[in-house]
DNA sequence: GATTGGTTTAACCATATGGTTAATATAGTA
DNA sequence: TACTATATTAACCATATGGTTAAACCAATC
């Protein structure tokens, strides 16, 4: 029985992640996912029953990984300064290591936000210990204590996340406009983290 | 002869922009673009000869519009503080008015950056008066004069652009995580601009 | 009123694509 | 060995899709 179930299913999931990341949902070809996974196209439908469902599996996996990476930092009782140092470090490095994820996410973010919302709901249901509400309250309390200048949790998080994630999307554009080229990824990561931490602390800490 | 050439061609371009924005390149259907433009599918190939070329036309138009909006501000000899106030205001309002544009751009940004680079090159060639180099030099000189804390033009611009544009992409995600809902777009725009200007000035001005 | 040149249409084509089926292989179990 | 349940494959199918063609249309000009 099923000695290597996992291997095929996982191979498909991995190949699907790469394909969806590279071409988007509509651009991805079921056939080439199967080929990349080293199996027959029918295997894919055997395990996932449709392209759509395969995609959802990939998406919630991706979201789950990002989420797991961030969840820790949200639980610790950090000062705002510590948070502004740790978050970009963790987030930027994680994204640099897993470029597929922002590529997948960004497409849904723009073209099918309901998808993300749905996947997010699943994750939140699975991680019952994580309460976004608590995180919001923390930001609000930082503001009430006069520690930070941005009192709206939505804009606080938008500022933090924007600065950390957008460079991975916009780099080609900014490079094209500016004529500057990023040669070394590690150097870029370090510089980006440094710049983000500085503007966050200087800009939102009181 | 050609009494209303423009009307058909423009109708196609408009419909194509909406379709590409809503579904991405691979997801867009040539047929439904034509239908939305009120004409036959063959008209589309008559004017644009391929889906790919139609897309490129839409893309360089979109980039051109964004570019035109920003070009002005780059020419004026602004102080860093003025720049940090004006840029987000202009940019955020423009994006809010033209949500199709970021939607189109973001897909290429992630999946086909060469496309953007190519379109950008065209635009720069067309607008010979705009010299990105000059803009970079301006940022560097601000830094040399001790006016700003971020000396790298790439990261300076990444900070400015990230904060302004990303909210339009990430909103659904942040809303899903935070449970907060943006009800009023005008109020959101105003709040976002305010938050961005504040963090930019506090965070990068010396 | 015939010619001309861009514009528009209906019908058509080859192929790619998501999805199905029915048969077969494989391995653990009785 | 025979049985069962999952894993895997090759062949197939209906349809959607980008793209083509050839003919018709329409307005201006000669």
mmCIF file of N, CA, C and O (backbone and C1' of nucleotides) in Angstrom, chain B residues 2 5 8 40 42-43 46-47, chain C residues 5-12:
data_model
loop_
_atom_site.group_PDB
_atom_site.id
_atom_site.type_symbol
_atom_site.label_atom_id
_atom_site.label_comp_id
_atom_site.label_asym_id
_atom_site.label_seq_id
_atom_site.Cartn_x
_atom_site.Cartn_y
_atom_site.Cartn_z
ATOM 1 N N UNK B 2 -11.337 56.002 -43.261
ATOM 2 C CA UNK B 2 -10.966 56.124 -41.850
ATOM 3 C C UNK B 2 -11.633 57.216 -41.020
ATOM 4 O O UNK B 2 -10.959 57.918 -40.285
ATOM 5 N N UNK B 5 -11.409 55.830 -37.262
ATOM 6 C CA UNK B 5 -10.336 54.896 -36.945
ATOM 7 C C UNK B 5 -10.111 54.877 -35.439
ATOM 8 O O UNK B 5 -10.177 53.851 -34.791
ATOM 9 N N UNK B 8 -12.481 52.849 -32.935
ATOM 10 C CA UNK B 8 -12.349 51.400 -32.793
ATOM 11 C C UNK B 8 -11.045 51.037 -32.087
ATOM 12 O O UNK B 8 -11.031 50.251 -31.146
ATOM 13 N N UNK B 40 -15.540 43.021 -33.785
ATOM 14 C CA UNK B 40 -15.162 41.662 -34.111
ATOM 15 C C UNK B 40 -13.737 41.368 -33.668
ATOM 16 O O UNK B 40 -12.878 42.240 -33.646
ATOM 17 N N UNK B 42 -11.519 39.884 -35.225
ATOM 18 C CA UNK B 42 -10.556 40.121 -36.306
ATOM 19 C C UNK B 42 -10.083 41.570 -36.348
ATOM 20 O O UNK B 42 -8.954 41.858 -36.748
ATOM 21 N N UNK B 43 -10.943 42.499 -35.903
ATOM 22 C CA UNK B 43 -10.567 43.917 -35.833
ATOM 23 C C UNK B 43 -9.318 44.093 -34.975
ATOM 24 O O UNK B 43 -8.433 44.885 -35.282
ATOM 25 N N UNK B 46 -6.455 43.035 -36.784
ATOM 26 C CA UNK B 46 -6.237 44.002 -37.858
ATOM 27 C C UNK B 46 -5.389 45.158 -37.340
ATOM 28 O O UNK B 46 -4.421 45.569 -37.969
ATOM 29 N N UNK B 47 -5.726 45.651 -36.153
ATOM 30 C CA UNK B 47 -4.998 46.806 -35.628
ATOM 31 C C UNK B 47 -3.719 46.428 -34.886
ATOM 32 O O UNK B 47 -2.745 47.150 -34.902
ATOM 33 P P DG C 5 -5.123 52.867 -53.460
ATOM 34 O "O5'" DG C 5 -5.491 52.968 -51.914
ATOM 35 C "C5'" DG C 5 -5.808 54.257 -51.340
ATOM 36 C "C4'" DG C 5 -6.397 54.039 -49.955
ATOM 37 C "C3'" DG C 5 -5.721 52.892 -49.209
ATOM 38 O "O3'" DG C 5 -5.499 53.227 -47.852
ATOM 39 C "C1'" DG C 5 -8.036 52.476 -49.387
ATOM 40 P P DG C 6 -4.672 52.217 -46.955
ATOM 41 O "O5'" DG C 6 -5.566 52.186 -45.638
ATOM 42 C "C5'" DG C 6 -5.871 53.404 -44.996
ATOM 43 C "C4'" DG C 6 -7.318 53.352 -44.516
ATOM 44 C "C3'" DG C 6 -7.515 52.473 -43.271
ATOM 45 O "O3'" DG C 6 -8.335 53.179 -42.362
ATOM 46 C "C1'" DG C 6 -9.003 51.801 -44.972
ATOM 47 P P DT C 7 -8.573 52.554 -40.889
ATOM 48 O "O5'" DT C 7 -9.896 51.700 -41.058
ATOM 49 C "C5'" DT C 7 -11.158 52.379 -41.160
ATOM 50 C "C4'" DT C 7 -12.275 51.353 -41.240
ATOM 51 C "C3'" DT C 7 -12.414 50.411 -40.032
ATOM 52 O "O3'" DT C 7 -13.723 50.584 -39.536
ATOM 53 C "C1'" DT C 7 -12.575 49.217 -42.066
ATOM 54 P P DT C 8 -14.153 50.016 -38.086
ATOM 55 O "O5'" DT C 8 -14.830 48.642 -38.479
ATOM 56 C "C5'" DT C 8 -15.970 48.677 -39.348
ATOM 57 C "C4'" DT C 8 -16.382 47.274 -39.728
ATOM 58 C "C3'" DT C 8 -16.339 46.241 -38.592
ATOM 59 O "O3'" DT C 8 -17.675 45.890 -38.259
ATOM 60 C "C1'" DT C 8 -15.552 45.350 -40.662
ATOM 61 P P DT C 9 -18.033 44.838 -37.088
ATOM 62 O "O5'" DT C 9 -18.270 43.536 -37.958
ATOM 63 C "C5'" DT C 9 -19.095 43.635 -39.112
ATOM 64 C "C4'" DT C 9 -19.136 42.306 -39.845
ATOM 65 C "C3'" DT C 9 -19.164 41.079 -38.929
ATOM 66 O "O3'" DT C 9 -20.383 40.377 -39.146
ATOM 67 C "C1'" DT C 9 -17.540 40.815 -40.678
ATOM 68 P P DA C 10 -20.902 39.277 -38.143
ATOM 69 O "O5'" DA C 10 -20.749 37.972 -39.035
ATOM 70 C "C5'" DA C 10 -21.109 38.022 -40.423
ATOM 71 C "C4'" DA C 10 -20.669 36.740 -41.092
ATOM 72 C "C3'" DA C 10 -20.871 35.475 -40.263
ATOM 73 O "O3'" DA C 10 -21.305 34.431 -41.134
ATOM 74 C "C1'" DA C 10 -18.559 35.741 -40.740
ATOM 75 P P DA C 11 -21.644 33.000 -40.557
ATOM 76 O "O5'" DA C 11 -20.388 32.155 -41.039
ATOM 77 C "C5'" DA C 11 -19.911 32.317 -42.378
ATOM 78 C "C4'" DA C 11 -18.591 31.580 -42.532
ATOM 79 C "C3'" DA C 11 -18.549 30.220 -41.821
ATOM 80 O "O3'" DA C 11 -18.117 29.240 -42.742
ATOM 81 C "C1'" DA C 11 -16.665 31.557 -41.202
ATOM 82 P P DC C 12 -17.900 27.744 -42.329
ATOM 83 O "O5'" DC C 12 -16.322 27.676 -42.095
ATOM 84 C "C5'" DC C 12 -15.463 28.348 -43.027
ATOM 85 C "C4'" DC C 12 -14.029 28.286 -42.526
ATOM 86 C "C3'" DC C 12 -13.636 26.965 -41.872
ATOM 87 O "O3'" DC C 12 -12.644 26.345 -42.681
ATOM 88 C "C1'" DC C 12 -12.870 28.851 -40.610
#
